[in-house]
Tab-separated table of C-alpha atoms and ligand atoms in Angstrom:
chain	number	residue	atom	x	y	z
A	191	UNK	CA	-7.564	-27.331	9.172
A	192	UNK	CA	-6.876	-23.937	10.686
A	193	UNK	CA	-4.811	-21.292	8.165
A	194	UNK	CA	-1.695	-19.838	9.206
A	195	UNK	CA	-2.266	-17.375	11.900
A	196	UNK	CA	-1.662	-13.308	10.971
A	197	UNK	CA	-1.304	-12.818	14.873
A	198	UNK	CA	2.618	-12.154	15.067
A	199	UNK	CA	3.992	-14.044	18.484
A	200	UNK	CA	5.236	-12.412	21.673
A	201	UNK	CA	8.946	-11.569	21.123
A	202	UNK	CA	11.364	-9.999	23.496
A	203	UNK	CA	11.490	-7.277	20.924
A	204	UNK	CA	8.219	-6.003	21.890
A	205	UNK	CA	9.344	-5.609	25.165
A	206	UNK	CA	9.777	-1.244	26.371
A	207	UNK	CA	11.492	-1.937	30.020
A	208	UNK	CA	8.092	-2.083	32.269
A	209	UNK	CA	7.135	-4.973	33.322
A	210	UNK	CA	3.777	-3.867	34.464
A	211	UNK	CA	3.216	-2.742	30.551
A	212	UNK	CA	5.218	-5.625	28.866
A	213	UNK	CA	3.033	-8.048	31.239
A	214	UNK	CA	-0.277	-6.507	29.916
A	215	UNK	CA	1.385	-6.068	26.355
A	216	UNK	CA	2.098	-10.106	25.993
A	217	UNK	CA	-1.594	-10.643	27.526
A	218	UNK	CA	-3.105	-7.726	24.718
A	219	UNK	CA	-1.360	-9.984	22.018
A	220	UNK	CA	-2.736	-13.203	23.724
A	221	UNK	CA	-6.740	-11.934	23.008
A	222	UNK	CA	-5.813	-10.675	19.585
A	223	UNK	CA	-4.666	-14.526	19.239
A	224	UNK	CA	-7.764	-15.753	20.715
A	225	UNK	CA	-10.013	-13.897	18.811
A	226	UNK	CA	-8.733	-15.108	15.447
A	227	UNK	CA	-9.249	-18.426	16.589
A	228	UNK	CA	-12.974	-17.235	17.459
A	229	UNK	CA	-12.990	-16.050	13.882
A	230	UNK	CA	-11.461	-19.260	12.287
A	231	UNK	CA	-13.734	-21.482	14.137
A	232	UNK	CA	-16.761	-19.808	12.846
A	233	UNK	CA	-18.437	-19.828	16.233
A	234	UNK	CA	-21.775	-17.905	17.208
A	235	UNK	CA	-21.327	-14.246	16.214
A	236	UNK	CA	-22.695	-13.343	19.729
A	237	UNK	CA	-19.835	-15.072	21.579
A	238	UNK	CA	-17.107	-13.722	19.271
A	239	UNK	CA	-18.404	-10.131	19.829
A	240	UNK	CA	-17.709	-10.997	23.453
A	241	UNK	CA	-14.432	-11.976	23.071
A	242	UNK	CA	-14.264	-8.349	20.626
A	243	UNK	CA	-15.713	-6.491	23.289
A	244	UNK	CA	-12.869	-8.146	25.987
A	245	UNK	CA	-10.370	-6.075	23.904
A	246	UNK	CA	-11.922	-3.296	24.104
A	247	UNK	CA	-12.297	-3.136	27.864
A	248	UNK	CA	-8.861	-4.833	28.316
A	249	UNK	CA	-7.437	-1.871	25.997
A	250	UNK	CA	-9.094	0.335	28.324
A	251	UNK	CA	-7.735	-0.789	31.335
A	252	UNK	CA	-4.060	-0.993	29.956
A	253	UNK	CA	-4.727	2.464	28.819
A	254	UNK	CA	-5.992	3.627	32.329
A	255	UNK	CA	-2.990	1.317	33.851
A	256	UNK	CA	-0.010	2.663	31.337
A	257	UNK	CA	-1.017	6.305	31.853
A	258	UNK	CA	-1.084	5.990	35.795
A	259	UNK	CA	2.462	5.106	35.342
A	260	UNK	CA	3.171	8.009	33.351
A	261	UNK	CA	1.905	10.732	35.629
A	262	UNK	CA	3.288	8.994	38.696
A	263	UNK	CA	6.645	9.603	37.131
A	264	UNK	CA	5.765	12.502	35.397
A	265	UNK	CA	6.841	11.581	32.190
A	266	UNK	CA	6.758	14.363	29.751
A	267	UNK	CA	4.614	13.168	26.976
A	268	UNK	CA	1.508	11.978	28.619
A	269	UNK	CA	-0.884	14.548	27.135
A	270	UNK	CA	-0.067	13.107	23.611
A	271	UNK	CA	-0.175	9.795	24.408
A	272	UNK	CA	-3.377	9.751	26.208
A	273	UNK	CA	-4.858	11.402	22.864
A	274	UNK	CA	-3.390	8.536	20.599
A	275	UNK	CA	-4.979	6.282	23.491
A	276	UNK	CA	-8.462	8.012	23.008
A	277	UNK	CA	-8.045	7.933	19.293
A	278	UNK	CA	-7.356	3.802	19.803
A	279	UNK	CA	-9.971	2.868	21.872
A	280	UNK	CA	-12.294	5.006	19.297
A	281	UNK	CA	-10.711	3.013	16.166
A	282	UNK	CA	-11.750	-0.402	18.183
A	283	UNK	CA	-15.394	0.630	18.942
A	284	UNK	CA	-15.944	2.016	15.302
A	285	UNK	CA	-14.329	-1.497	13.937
A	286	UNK	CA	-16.658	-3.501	16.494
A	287	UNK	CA	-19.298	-1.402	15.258
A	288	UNK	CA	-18.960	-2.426	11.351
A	289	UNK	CA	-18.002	-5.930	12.099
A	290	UNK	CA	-21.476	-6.363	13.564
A	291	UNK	CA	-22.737	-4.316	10.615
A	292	UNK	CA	-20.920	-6.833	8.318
A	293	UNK	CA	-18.649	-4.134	6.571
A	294	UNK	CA	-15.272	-5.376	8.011
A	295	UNK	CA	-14.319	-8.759	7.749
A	296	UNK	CA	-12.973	-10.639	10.042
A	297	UNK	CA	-9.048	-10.110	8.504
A	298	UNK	CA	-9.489	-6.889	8.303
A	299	UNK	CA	-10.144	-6.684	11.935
A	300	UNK	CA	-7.793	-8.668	12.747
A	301	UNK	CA	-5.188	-6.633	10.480
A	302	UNK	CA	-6.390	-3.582	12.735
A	303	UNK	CA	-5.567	-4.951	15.955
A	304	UNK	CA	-1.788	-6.221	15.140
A	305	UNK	CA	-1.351	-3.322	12.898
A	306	UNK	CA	-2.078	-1.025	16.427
A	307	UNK	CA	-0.458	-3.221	18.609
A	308	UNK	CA	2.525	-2.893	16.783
A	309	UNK	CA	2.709	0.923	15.605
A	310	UNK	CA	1.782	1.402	19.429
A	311	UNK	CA	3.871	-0.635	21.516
A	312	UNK	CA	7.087	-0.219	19.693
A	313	UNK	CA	7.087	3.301	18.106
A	314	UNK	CA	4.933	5.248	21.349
A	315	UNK	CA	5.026	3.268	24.630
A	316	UNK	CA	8.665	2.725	24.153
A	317	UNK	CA	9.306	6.248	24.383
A	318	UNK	CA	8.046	5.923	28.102
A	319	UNK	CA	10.164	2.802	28.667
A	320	UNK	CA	13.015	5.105	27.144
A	321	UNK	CA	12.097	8.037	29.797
A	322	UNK	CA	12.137	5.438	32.482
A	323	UNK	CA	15.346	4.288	31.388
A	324	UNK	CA	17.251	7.418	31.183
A	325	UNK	CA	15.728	8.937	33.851
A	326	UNK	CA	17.410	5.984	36.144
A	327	UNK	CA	13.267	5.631	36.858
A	328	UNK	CA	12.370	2.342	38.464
A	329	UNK	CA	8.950	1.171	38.703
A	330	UNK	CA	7.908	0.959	42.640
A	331	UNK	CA	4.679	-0.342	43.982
B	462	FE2	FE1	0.290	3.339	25.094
């Protein structure tokens, strides 16, 4: 019988304005989701790390994606961001790195993730949605 899941669920609340990042944002939460089911179900270390290692790339390429956005509109605070972004994707590959050591458990990774995703999404990348927003910026392909 599985335990009660520490992943929050997608809510509109998460949402900043972009669709582009809100689409990527729901599917970020998704693999968070996924991987504590990896966790629960106890399944071969070396196919959890996979699914691990898909956030990490995934993260990347949101990062690469979200920041595109930013410079194609200019938006002001792009320098910091992409540092906190650099900082992130550093924080994930030091916590894959002591997983596999055995010196983070599996809630404390797991405790990482949503405690990012959330810090992140709704206190930095909705500053961008903001800009956007008051700018009168739409999103064009
Ligand atoms: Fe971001």
């Amino acid at each position: 019988m599985s335990s009660e899941s520490n992943v929050p669920k997608w809510s509109d609340k998460y949402m900043i304005g972009i669709p582009d990042v809100d689409f990527q944002h729901q599917y970020f939460l998704r693999l968070i989701q996924r991987l504590e089911k990896r966790f629960e179900s106890g399944m071969d270390s070396h196919i959890t790390l996979r699914h691990f290692n898909e956030i990490l790339k995934y993260a990347d390429f949101h990062f690469q994606s979200e920041e595109n956005l930013m410079l194609m509109y200019n938006y002001p605070g792009y320098q910091t961001h992409h540092n906190l972004h650099i900082d992130l994707l550093d924080e994930i590959g030091t916590t894959i790195y002591y997983y596999q050591l055995k010196k983070k458990s599996t809630t404390e990774v797991i405790e990482m993730l949503v405690k990012w995703f959330l810090d992140h999404t709704v206190e930095e990348d909705i500053k961008f949605g903001d800009f956007m927003k008051d700018s009168n910026m739409v999103i064009k392909d």
